[in-house]
Coordinates of C-alpha atoms and ligand atoms in Angstrom, one line a residue:
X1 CA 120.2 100.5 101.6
X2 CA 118.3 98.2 99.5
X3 CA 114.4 98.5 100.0
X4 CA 111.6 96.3 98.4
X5 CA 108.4 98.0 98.0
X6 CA 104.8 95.6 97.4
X7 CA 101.9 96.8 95.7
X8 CA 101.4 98.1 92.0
X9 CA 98.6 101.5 92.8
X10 CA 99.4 105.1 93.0
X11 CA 100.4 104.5 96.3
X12 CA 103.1 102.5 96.0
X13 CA 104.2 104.6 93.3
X14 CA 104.1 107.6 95.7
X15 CA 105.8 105.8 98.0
X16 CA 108.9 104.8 95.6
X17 CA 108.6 108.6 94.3
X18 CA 109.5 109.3 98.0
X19 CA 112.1 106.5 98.5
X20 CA 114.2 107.4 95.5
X21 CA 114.6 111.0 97.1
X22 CA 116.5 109.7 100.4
X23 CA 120.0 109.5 99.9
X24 CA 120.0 106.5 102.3
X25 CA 118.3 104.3 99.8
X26 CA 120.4 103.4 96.9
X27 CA 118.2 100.7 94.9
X28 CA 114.1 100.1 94.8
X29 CA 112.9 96.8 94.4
X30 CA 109.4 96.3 93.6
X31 CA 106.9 93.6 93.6
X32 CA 105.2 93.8 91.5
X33 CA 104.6 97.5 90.5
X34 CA 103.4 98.9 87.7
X35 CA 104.6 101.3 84.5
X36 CA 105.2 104.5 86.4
X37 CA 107.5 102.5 89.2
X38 CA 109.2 100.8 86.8
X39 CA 111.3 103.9 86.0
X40 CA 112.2 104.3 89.6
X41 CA 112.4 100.2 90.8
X42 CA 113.5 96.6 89.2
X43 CA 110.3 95.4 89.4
X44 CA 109.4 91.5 89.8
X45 CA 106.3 90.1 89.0
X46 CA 105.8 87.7 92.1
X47 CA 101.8 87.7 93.7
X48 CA 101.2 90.4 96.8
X49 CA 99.7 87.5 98.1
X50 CA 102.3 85.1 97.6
X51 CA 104.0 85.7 100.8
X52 CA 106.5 82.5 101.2
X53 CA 107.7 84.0 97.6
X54 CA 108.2 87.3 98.8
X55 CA 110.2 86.4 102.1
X56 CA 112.5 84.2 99.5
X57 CA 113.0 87.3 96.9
X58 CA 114.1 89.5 100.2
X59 CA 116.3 87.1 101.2
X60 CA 117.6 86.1 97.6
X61 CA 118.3 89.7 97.2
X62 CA 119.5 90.8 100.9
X63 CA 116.5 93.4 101.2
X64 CA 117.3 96.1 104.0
X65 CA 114.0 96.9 104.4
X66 CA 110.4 95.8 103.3
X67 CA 107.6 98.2 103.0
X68 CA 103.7 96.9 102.1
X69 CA 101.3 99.0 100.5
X70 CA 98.0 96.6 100.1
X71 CA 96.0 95.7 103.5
X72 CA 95.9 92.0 102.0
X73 CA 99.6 91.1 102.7
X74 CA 99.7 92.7 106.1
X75 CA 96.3 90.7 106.9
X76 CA 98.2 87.4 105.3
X77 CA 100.7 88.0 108.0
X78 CA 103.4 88.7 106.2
X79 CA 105.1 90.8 108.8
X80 CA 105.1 87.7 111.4
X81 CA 106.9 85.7 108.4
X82 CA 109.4 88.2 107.7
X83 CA 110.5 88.8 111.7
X84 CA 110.6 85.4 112.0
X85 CA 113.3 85.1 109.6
X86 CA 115.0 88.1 111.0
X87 CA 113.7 90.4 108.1
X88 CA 113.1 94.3 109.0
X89 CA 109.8 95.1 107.7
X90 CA 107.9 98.3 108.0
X91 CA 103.6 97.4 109.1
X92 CA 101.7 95.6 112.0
X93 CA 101.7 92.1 112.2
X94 CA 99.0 89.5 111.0
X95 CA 96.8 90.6 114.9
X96 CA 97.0 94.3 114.6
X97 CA 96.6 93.9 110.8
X98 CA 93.3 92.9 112.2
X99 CA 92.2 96.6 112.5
X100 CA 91.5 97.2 109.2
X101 CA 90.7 92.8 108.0
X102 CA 88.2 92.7 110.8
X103 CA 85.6 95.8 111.1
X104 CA 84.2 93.5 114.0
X105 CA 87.6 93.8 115.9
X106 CA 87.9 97.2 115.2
X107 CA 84.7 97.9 116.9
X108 CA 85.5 95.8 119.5
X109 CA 88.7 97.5 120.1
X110 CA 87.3 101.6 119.8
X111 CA 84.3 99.7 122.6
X112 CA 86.9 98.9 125.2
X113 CA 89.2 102.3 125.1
X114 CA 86.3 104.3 124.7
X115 CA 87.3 105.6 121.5
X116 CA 84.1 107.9 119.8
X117 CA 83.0 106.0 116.9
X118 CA 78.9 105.2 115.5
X119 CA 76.9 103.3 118.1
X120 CA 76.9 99.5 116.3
X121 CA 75.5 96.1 116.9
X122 CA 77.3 92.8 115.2
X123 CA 75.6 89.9 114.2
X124 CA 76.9 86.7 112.8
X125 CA 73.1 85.2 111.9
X126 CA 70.9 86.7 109.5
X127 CA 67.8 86.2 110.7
X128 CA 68.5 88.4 114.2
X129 CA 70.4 91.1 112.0
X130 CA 67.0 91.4 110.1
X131 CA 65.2 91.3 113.5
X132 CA 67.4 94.8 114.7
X133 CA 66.9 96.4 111.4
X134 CA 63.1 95.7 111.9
X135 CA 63.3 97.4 115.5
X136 CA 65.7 100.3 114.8
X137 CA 65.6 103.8 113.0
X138 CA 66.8 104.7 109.3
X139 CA 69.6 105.4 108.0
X140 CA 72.1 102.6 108.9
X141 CA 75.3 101.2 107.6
X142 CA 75.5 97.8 107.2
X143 CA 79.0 96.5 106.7
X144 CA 80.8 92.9 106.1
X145 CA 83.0 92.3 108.7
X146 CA 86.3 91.5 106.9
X147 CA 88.2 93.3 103.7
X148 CA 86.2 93.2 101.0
X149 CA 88.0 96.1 98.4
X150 CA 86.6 99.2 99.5
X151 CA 82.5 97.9 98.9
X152 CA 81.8 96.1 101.9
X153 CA 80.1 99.2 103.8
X154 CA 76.7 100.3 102.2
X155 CA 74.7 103.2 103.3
X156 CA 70.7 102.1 103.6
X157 CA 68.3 105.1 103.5
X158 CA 65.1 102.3 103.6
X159 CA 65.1 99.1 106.0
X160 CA 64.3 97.4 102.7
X161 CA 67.9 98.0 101.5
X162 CA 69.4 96.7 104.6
X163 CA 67.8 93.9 104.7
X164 CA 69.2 93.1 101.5
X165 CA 72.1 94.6 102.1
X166 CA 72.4 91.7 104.8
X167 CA 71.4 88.9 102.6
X168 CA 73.8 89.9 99.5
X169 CA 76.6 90.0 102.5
X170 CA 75.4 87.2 104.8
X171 CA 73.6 84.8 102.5
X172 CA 75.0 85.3 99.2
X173 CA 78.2 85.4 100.2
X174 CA 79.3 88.4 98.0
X175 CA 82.3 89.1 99.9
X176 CA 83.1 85.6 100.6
X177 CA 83.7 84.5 104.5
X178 CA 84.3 88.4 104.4
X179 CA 80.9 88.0 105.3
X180 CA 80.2 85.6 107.8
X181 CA 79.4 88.7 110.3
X182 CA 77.8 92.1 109.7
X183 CA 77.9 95.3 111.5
X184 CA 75.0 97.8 111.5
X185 CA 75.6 100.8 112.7
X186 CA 74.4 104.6 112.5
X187 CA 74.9 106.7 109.4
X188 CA 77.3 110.0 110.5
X189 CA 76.6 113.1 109.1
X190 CA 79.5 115.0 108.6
X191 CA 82.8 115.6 106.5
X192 CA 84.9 112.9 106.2
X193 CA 88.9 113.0 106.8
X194 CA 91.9 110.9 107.1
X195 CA 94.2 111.0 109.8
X196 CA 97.4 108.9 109.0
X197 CA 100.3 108.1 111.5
X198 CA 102.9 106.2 111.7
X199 CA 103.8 104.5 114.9
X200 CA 106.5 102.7 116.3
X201 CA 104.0 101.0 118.8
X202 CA 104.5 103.4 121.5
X203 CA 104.8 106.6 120.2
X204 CA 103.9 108.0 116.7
X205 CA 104.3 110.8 114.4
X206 CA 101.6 112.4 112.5
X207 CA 101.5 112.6 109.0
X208 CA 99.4 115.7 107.3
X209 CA 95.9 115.6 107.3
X210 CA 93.5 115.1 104.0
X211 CA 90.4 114.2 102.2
X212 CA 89.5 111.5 99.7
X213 CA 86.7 111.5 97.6
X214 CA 85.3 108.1 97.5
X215 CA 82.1 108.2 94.8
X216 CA 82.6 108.3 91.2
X217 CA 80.9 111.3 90.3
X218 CA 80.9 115.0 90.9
X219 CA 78.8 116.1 94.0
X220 CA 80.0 112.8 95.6
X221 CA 77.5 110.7 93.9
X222 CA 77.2 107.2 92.4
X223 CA 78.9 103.9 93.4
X224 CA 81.8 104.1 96.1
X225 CA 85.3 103.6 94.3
X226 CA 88.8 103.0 95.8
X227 CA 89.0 106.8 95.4
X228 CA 88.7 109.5 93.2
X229 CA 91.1 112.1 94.6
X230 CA 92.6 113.9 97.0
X231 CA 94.1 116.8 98.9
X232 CA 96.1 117.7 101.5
X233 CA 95.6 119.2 104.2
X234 CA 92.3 119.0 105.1
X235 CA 91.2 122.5 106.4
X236 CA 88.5 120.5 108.6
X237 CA 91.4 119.2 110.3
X238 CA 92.4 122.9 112.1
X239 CA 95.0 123.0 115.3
X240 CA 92.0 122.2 117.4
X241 CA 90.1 119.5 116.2
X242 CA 93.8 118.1 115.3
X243 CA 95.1 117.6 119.1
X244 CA 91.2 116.6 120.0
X245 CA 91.8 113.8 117.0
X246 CA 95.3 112.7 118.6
X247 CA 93.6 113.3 122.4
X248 CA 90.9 111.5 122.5
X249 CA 91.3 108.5 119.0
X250 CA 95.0 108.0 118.1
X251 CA 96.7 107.8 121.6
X252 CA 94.6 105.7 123.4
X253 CA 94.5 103.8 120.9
X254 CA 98.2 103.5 120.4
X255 CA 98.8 103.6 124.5
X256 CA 96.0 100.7 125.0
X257 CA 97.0 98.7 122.3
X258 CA 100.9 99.0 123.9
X259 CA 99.5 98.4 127.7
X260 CA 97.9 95.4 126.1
X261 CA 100.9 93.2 124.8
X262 CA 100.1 94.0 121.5
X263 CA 101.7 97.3 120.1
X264 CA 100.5 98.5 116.5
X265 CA 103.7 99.4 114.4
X266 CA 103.5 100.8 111.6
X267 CA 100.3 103.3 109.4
X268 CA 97.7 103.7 111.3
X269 CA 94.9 105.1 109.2
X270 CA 92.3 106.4 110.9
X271 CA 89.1 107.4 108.5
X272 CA 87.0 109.9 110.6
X273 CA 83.6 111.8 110.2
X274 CA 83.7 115.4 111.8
X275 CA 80.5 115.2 112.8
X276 CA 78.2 117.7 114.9
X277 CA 79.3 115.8 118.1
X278 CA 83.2 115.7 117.4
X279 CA 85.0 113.3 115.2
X280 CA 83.8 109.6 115.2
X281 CA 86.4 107.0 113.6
X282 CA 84.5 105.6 110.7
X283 CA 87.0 103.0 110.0
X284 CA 91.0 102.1 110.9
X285 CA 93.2 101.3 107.8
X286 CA 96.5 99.8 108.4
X287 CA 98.8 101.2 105.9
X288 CA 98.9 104.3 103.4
X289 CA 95.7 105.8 101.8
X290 CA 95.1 105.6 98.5
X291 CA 95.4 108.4 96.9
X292 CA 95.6 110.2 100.0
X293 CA 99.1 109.3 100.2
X294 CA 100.0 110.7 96.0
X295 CA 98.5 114.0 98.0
X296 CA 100.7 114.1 101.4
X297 CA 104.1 113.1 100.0
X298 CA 104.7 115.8 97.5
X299 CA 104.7 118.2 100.6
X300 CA 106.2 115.9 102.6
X301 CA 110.0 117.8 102.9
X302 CA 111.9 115.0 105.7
X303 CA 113.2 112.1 104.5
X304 CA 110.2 109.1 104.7
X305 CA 112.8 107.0 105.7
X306 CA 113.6 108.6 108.9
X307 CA 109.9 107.4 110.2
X308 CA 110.0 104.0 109.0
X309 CA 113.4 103.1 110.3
X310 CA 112.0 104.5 113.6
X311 CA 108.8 102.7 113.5
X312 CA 111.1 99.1 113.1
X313 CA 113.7 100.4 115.6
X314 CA 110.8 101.8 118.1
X315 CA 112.6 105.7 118.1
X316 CA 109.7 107.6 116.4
X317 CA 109.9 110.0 119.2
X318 CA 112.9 111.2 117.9
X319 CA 111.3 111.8 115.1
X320 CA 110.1 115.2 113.3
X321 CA 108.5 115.7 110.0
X322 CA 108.7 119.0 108.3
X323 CA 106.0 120.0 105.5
X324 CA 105.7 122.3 102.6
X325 CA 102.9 124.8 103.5
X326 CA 101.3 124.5 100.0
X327 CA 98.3 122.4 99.5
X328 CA 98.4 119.7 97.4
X329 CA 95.9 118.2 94.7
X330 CA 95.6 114.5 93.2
X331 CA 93.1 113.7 90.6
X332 CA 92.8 110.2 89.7
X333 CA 92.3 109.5 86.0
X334 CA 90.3 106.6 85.4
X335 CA 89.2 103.6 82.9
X336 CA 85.9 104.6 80.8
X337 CA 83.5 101.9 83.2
X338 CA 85.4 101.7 86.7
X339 CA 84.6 101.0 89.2
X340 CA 82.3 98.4 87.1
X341 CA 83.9 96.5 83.6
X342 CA 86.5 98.6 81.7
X343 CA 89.2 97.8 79.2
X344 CA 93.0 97.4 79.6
X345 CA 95.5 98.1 77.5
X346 CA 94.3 101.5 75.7
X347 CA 97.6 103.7 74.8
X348 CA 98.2 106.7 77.3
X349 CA 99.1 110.1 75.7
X350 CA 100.3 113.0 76.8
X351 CA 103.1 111.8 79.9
X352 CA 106.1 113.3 78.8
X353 CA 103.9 116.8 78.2
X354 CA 102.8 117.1 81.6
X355 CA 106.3 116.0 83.1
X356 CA 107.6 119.3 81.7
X357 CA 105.2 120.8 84.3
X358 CA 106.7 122.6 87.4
X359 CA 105.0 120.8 90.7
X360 CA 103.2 118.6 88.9
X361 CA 103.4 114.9 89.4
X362 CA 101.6 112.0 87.4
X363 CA 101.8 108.6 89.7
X364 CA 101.2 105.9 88.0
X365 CA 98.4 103.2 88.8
X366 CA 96.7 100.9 86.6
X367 CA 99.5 101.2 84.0
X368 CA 102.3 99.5 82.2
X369 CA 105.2 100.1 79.7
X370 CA 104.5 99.1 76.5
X371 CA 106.0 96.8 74.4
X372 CA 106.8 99.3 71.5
X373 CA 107.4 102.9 72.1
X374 CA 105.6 105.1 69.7
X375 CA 106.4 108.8 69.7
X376 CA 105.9 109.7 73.4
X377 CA 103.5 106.9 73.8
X378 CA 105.6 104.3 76.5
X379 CA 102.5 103.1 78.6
X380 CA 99.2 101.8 78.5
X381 CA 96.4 101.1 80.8
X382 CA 96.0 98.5 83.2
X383 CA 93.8 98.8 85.5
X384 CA 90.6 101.0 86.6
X385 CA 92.4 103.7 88.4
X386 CA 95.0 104.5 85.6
X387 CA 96.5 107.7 86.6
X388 CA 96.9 110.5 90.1
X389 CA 97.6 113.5 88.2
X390 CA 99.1 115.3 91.4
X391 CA 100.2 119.0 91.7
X392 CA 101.2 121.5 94.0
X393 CA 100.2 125.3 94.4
X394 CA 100.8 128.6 96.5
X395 CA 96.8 128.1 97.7
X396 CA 94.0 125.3 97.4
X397 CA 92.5 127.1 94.3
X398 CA 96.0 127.8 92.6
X399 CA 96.9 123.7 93.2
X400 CA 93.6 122.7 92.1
X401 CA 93.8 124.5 88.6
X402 CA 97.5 123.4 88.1
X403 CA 96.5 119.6 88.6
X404 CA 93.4 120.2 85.9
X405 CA 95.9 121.9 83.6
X406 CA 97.9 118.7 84.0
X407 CA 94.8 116.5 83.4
X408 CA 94.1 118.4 80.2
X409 CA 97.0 117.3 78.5
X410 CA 96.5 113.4 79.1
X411 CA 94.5 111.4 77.1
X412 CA 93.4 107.8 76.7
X413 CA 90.1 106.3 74.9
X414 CA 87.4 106.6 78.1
X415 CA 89.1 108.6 80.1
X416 CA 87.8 109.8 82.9
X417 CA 88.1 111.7 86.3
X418 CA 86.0 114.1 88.6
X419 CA 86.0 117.6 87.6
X420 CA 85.4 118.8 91.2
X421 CA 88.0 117.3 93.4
X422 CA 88.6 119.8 96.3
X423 CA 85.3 121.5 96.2
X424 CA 85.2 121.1 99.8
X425 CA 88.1 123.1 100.6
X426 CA 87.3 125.8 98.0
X427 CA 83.8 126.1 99.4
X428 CA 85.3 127.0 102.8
X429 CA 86.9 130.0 101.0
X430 CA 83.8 131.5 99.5
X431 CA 85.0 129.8 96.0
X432 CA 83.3 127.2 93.7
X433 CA 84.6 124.5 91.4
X434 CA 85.3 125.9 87.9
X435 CA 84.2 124.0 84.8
X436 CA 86.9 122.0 84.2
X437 CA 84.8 120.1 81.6
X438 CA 86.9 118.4 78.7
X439 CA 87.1 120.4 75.7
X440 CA 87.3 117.8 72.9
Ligands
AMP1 P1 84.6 101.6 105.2 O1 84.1 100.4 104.4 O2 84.4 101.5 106.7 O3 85.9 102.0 104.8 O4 83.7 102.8 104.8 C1 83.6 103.3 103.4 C2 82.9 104.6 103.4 O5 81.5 104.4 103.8 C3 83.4 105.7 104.3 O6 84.5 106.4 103.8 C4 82.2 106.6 104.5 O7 82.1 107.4 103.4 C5 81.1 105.6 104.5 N1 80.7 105.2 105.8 C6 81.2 104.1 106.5 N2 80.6 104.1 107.7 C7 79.7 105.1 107.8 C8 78.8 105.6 108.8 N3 78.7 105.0 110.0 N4 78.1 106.7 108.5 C9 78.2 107.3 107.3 N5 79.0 106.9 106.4 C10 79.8 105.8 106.6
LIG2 N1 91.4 106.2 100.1 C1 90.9 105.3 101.0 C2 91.7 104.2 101.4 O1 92.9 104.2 101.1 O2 91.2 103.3 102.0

């Protein structure tokens, strides 16, 4: 089978990783990728956006199957285009893409199947959004409506910072028509998880749980990022609050969505805070977490293929994934400056090194081959996530130390990652984060 994979992040990368395991798939195509996948894909450098393009390049090279990594092409409607043509894609088309491109659908969605999420009010004026933040209570979360990379949702401790939150969204127009309507809601206190699934638009399987860590610093401060790293499984997630999770969010979700004509295939993403009351869905996502997804696959034992085919065909019932018990840790290594300016094209060092590493895996993200090969030096930077420095172990604490071991043998000029990914999971076991500090 020939498969075409879009995107160019860790993700994708991950997901090729996977691909290239199944003995069903016998060539990766990749669009447009990125250093790490071009070992494992023929990549071509065609827009993720540039969906007429795309549909031609599956065609022009008979493409089996297509699988999308960023939320943009889904929302584009790629996966209308593509059945349409009689092309077997694997996501939700451009309305359920909706989900994740429209936080004021998703609300609207959770409100009518009584799915537990923050109590929320949506405005598409300014003026009466400042009017409710004058009337209600602090702290709120004020959020642009559609995708806006990951910094569309800002947490307001003052009334002060909503209102501007409002104005750089609703009058400044930071997000584009991204911002054309706001949601403010109430801030959850909790721990946050993601519950990925993939469904076939009846049914679905579960994926294993995990937890990103979104800020840029240690102690989940500073600016949000696209995510700093990850493990899996989440040990929030227990047996319990698991089947509560799929009781009471993901199947009436899926059901509803099903008894309503329009049946969500594909990831289903569901970002929730385990709060004091139960777990709330902070938001839906409509394809594979980044990096959440570099820390699920590596235990990931079943063939991916097997859920995808069964999410096109609509068998994911038949379906049964089986997992490696170990826990499993992704750091991402950075760009000195992200998730602000940074600089591309720095010299990576230290690849093959870790390769030699048992359970350890490096997905590549903001990299790219170079155009001399010097010593073991074959890629550089590209991007502001660079690197998800991913590794197994017998325990949380064993995986977590491996993956640091890993991270000590990379190096580029301004690198940089968190030095307490997993702290979460160790502090359930009575452990703290060691000092992983760089030694230079
Ligand atoms: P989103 O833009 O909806 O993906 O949210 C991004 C991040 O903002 C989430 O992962 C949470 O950390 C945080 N967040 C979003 N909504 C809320 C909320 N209602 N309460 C507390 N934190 C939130
Ligand atoms: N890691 C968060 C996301 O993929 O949206």
């Amino acid at each position: 089978m020939k498969v075409l994979v879009i995107g160019s992040g860790g993700r994708e990368h991950a997901i090729c990783w996977k691909l290239a395991q199944s003995e069903r798939v016998n060539k990766i195509f990749a669009i447009p990728g990125n250093g790490g996948i071009a070992q494992l894909a023929e990549c071509t450098d065609i827009k993720t956006d540039a969906i007429e393009g795309i549909v031609d390049f599956a065609q022009e090279k008979e493409i089996d199957i297509t699988i999308i990594g960023p939320e943009a092409t889904l929302a584009a409607g790629i996966v209308n285009k593509f059945n349409k043509k009689g092309l077997r894609i694997f996501g939700p088309d451009i309305e359920m893409a909706k989900l994740e491109a429209s936080k004021v659908f998703a609300k609207q969605t959770m409100a009518r199947f009584k799915i537990p999420t923050a109590n929320f009010a949506i405005f598409d004026n300014p003026d009466e959004a400042k009017q409710h933040i004058n009337k209600r209570g602090t702290p709120m979360v004020v959020k642009a409506d559609g995708l806006a990379a990951g910094k569309g949702s800002i947490i307001c401790q003052k009334k002060k910072e909503a209102i501007d939150a409002v104005k750089m969204i609703m009058v400044d127009k930071k997000f584009g028509p991204s911002g054309d309507r706001v949601i403010i809601e109430d801030c959850l206190v909790g721990e946050e998880a993601s519950i990925i699934v993939i469904s076939d638009g009846m049914h679905f399987v579960n994926l294993a749980s995990s937890q990103d860590h979104k800020r840029i610093y240690d102690g989940d401060s500073g600016p949000n990022t696209g995510g700093m790293g990850a493990y899996s499984p989440a040990p929030v997630i227990d047996d319990v609050m698991n089947n509560h999770i799929q009781d009471k969010i993901v199947k009436p979700l899926i059901f509803q969505l099903h008894e309503e004509g329009t049946p969500f295939k594909g990831v289903l993403y569901v970002g929730i805070m385990i709060t004091k009351d139960g777990p709330l869905v902070l938001e839906f996502n409509v394809r594979f977490g980044d990096p959440e997804t570099q820390a699920i696959f590596p235990r990931l034992k079943s063939d991916l293929m097997d859920a995808i085919e069964a999410s096109i065909d609509g068998n994911i019932e038949n379906v049964k994934l089986e997992w490696d018990q170990r826990p499993c840790v992704c750091v991402v290594c950075a760009s000195g400056g992200y998730p602000g300016k940074y600089k591309k094209g720095i010299p990576i060092y230290g690849l093959d090194e870790t390769a030699k590493l048992e359970d350890v895996v490096v997905f590549h993200a903001g990299t790219k081959q170079t155009r001399y090969e010097i010593r073991d030096m074959k890629y550089e930077t590209n991007g502001g996530r660079v690197l998800g420095v991913t590794a197994l172990g017998r325990n949380i604490k064993a995986a977590i130390d491996k993956t640091y071991q890993a991270c000590g043998k990379i190096s580029f000029e301004g690198i940089y990652y968190r030095r307490d990914i997993g702290y979460r999971a160790l502090r359930r076991e009575g452990l703290r984060i060691k000092d992983y500090s760089r030694k230079t």
